[in-house]
Amino acid sequence: MKRPSDQQLRERLMQPSPKRQGQPVDAMTPPDQEMAVWVTLDMLKPYEHNPRQVQNPKYEEIKASIRAAGLKHKPPVTQRPGEKHYTICDGGNTRLQILRELYEETGESRFHAFYALYRPWQSEVKMLTGHLSENDNRGQLLWIERAKGVVDAKAMYEEESGNTLSQRELIKRLAEDGYQVAQSHISKMLYTVEHLLPTLPNTLYSGLGRPQVEKLISYREACRLLWERCTEEVTPEGFGEAWHQTMAWFDDEGQTEMNWSIVVDRLCGMLADHTGVHFNVCELTLDNIVTYRKRRWDLEEHQAFEALDVELQQMRDPDAQPPSLYPPLPEPATGGAPVVKVPASAPGREPQSQPQTDPQAEQLPSPRTLSRDAPTDDERAESAELLRLREQVAALEREKQQLSESPSPSVPVFSESASEADSGPMVAPAEEACDWPEGAARTEAERAARLEGLTQSRWEETPGSAATVTIWPASSACPASTSSSWLPWRHRCSPVRPPRPLPTSGLSKASRMSLAHCVFVSVNWCRSSLAGAASAAATW
């Protein structure tokens, strides 16, 4: 082949190119596989449906770590079809916010441009579940944040499929996308977002945990069941508004636990105001519902609404149940008034006059006669048992009255010689029934004579009334360790009056024992005082 000349080559090169068949594009299509891409802060944007609504509790620690060592864990990014910016996926919004703050503070380029891990675009729900799984695995999401994320994911699934998902199908779809959650949690999450979030947003986003939320759900359901029981007093549609107006007062920022005593009190007051049921009946019914549902008991089988039904029946038809007393009074066997036995008076004393009874009060019918039905065999047996118990109580009252009216014995006085000679146990008096010790004053004359003998008189010393105390010299030792040639000193002290019995006829048994104890302590104190005086005199 003949080589073309230079002129021919020049002409061929100057010919126009083939006509373009496609349309021009401004940017390249995103990659279809994972790869590292060089990005800047201007090319990134956070995920707008991020389930985390509250600042990360470790925000300052992460910021200090990135400031000191740089960005070690690159945030994963993706790109929606038709968008120019990259979007954070599978967690990393906190790191993006920290990088922007550090770049504004320092201006260093290492916080502005870096390599990021690119992942191909899948779907909106995949991105949402990726954020949920990443944050929940670190245990840093609040209960309300998880619940809100699950509700948003459910709405996205239903939008894609066009059908309503059940809880079981929702759990299956979330597990396929990498987010595991229990079915019991799913139902409570949906309930929290639907009924509790509009009323308590600040409390939930302050960190109200799952146990508190579960308890709040149980009380709301109990109030709803009680409300629906009162069909004639209220309408079922009014419960939501009444609940919201009552519980909105408890929505406070920084509150992680509810004051349940006040909450239950306000809920019972709300139910009592709207339904007209007594406050105590509302409180009892609420407690029954919450307790039985926790034990998984059937409410109708265990009569959780029994007190409420009786109250509602009384409100709707006051004449249906006549008033009655509980426990009912026993009926007499012969149809007359019940016989009350009067305790007998003590011997030697005038019988006490019985109080006059009102004849009109005796003619009043007993509460048993107010009921429509005749008493059953069980009620008759119960009445006989109550009558027998009342007879026993009356017998005990008579015995108590006899003991209180009987004269009390005198308290023995502990003298020095008696306490030294008689160191054995005390012997009970022979007469147990009357409790009369030997030598006690039984008549008023004996008591007056003994009281007259206790009066103060001029002291006269007799040879036998003086007591001598042996005083040991300070320089000498105890007689047990000295010789028999030592001669003790003699010191005459104040005379001791002979003891006389004290009048204790009007005292009870406990008072007599207390008085005997005081006398015993006084005698011991006198002994110690005499020994101290003797020791002081010897030293002097």
PDB file of N, CA, C and O in Angstrom, residues 27 49 163 231 280 289 304 317 342 347 398 445 510 536:
ATOM      1  N   ALA A  27     -22.672  15.178  35.014  1.00  0.00           N
ATOM      2  CA  ALA A  27     -21.893  14.449  36.003  1.00  0.00           C
ATOM      3  C   ALA A  27     -21.916  12.975  35.665  1.00  0.00           C
ATOM      4  O   ALA A  27     -22.797  12.488  34.932  1.00  0.00           O
ATOM      5  N   HIS A  49     -33.846  11.575  57.852  1.00  0.00           N
ATOM      6  CA  HIS A  49     -34.729  10.747  58.684  1.00  0.00           C
ATOM      7  C   HIS A  49     -33.952  10.028  59.788  1.00  0.00           C
ATOM      8  O   HIS A  49     -34.312   8.908  60.176  1.00  0.00           O
ATOM      9  N   ASN A 163     -49.872  -2.536  50.979  1.00  0.00           N
ATOM     10  CA  ASN A 163     -50.723  -3.276  51.914  1.00  0.00           C
ATOM     11  C   ASN A 163     -50.334  -2.939  53.349  1.00  0.00           C
ATOM     12  O   ASN A 163     -49.201  -2.523  53.629  1.00  0.00           O
ATOM     13  N   THR A 231     -70.933   2.786  80.218  1.00  0.00           N
ATOM     14  CA  THR A 231     -71.493   3.124  78.911  1.00  0.00           C
ATOM     15  C   THR A 231     -72.579   4.179  79.002  1.00  0.00           C
ATOM     16  O   THR A 231     -72.760   4.982  78.081  1.00  0.00           O
ATOM     17  N   ASN A 280     -62.784   5.987  95.583  1.00  0.00           N
ATOM     18  CA  ASN A 280     -62.218   4.742  96.102  1.00  0.00           C
ATOM     19  C   ASN A 280     -62.551   3.555  95.204  1.00  0.00           C
ATOM     20  O   ASN A 280     -61.731   2.645  95.035  1.00  0.00           O
ATOM     21  N   ILE A 289     -57.398  -4.221  87.802  1.00  0.00           N
ATOM     22  CA  ILE A 289     -57.125  -4.425  86.379  1.00  0.00           C
ATOM     23  C   ILE A 289     -55.636  -4.540  86.122  1.00  0.00           C
ATOM     24  O   ILE A 289     -55.161  -5.438  85.420  1.00  0.00           O
ATOM     25  N   ALA A 304     -62.877  -8.541  88.464  1.00  0.00           N
ATOM     26  CA  ALA A 304     -62.123  -7.297  88.645  1.00  0.00           C
ATOM     27  C   ALA A 304     -63.042  -6.081  88.675  1.00  0.00           C
ATOM     28  O   ALA A 304     -62.701  -5.051  89.264  1.00  0.00           O
ATOM     29  N   ASP A 317     -79.925   2.754  89.671  1.00  0.00           N
ATOM     30  CA  ASP A 317     -81.189   2.385  90.318  1.00  0.00           C
ATOM     31  C   ASP A 317     -80.977   2.377  91.829  1.00  0.00           C
ATOM     32  O   ASP A 317     -80.613   1.354  92.416  1.00  0.00           O
ATOM     33  N   VAL A 342     -75.444  -8.480 131.988  1.00  0.00           N
ATOM     34  CA  VAL A 342     -74.777  -7.415 132.723  1.00  0.00           C
ATOM     35  C   VAL A 342     -73.816  -8.053 133.703  1.00  0.00           C
ATOM     36  O   VAL A 342     -74.182  -8.986 134.434  1.00  0.00           O
ATOM     37  N   PRO A 347     -68.727  -8.367 145.555  1.00  0.00           N
ATOM     38  CA  PRO A 347     -69.349  -8.491 146.879  1.00  0.00           C
ATOM     39  C   PRO A 347     -68.977  -7.331 147.774  1.00  0.00           C
ATOM     40  O   PRO A 347     -67.837  -6.869 147.791  1.00  0.00           O
ATOM     41  N   ARG A 398     -66.527  -9.145 133.035  1.00  0.00           N
ATOM     42  CA  ARG A 398     -66.867  -9.330 134.459  1.00  0.00           C
ATOM     43  C   ARG A 398     -65.631  -9.695 135.272  1.00  0.00           C
ATOM     44  O   ARG A 398     -65.439  -9.181 136.379  1.00  0.00           O
ATOM     45  N   ALA A 445     -60.412   0.682 158.765  1.00  0.00           N
ATOM     46  CA  ALA A 445     -59.794   1.039 160.056  1.00  0.00           C
ATOM     47  C   ALA A 445     -58.313   0.684 160.052  1.00  0.00           C
ATOM     48  O   ALA A 445     -57.466   1.456 160.526  1.00  0.00           O
ATOM     49  N   ALA A 510     -49.490  -3.922 138.369  1.00  0.00           N
ATOM     50  CA  ALA A 510     -48.304  -3.352 137.735  1.00  0.00           C
ATOM     51  C   ALA A 510     -47.740  -2.206 138.564  1.00  0.00           C
ATOM     52  O   ALA A 510     -46.525  -2.061 138.719  1.00  0.00           O
ATOM     53  N   ALA A 536     -15.098   7.833 152.986  1.00  0.00           N
ATOM     54  CA  ALA A 536     -14.614   9.221 153.057  1.00  0.00           C
ATOM     55  C   ALA A 536     -14.102   9.550 154.454  1.00  0.00           C
ATOM     56  O   ALA A 536     -13.079  10.222 154.620  1.00  0.00           O
TER      57      ALA A 536
END
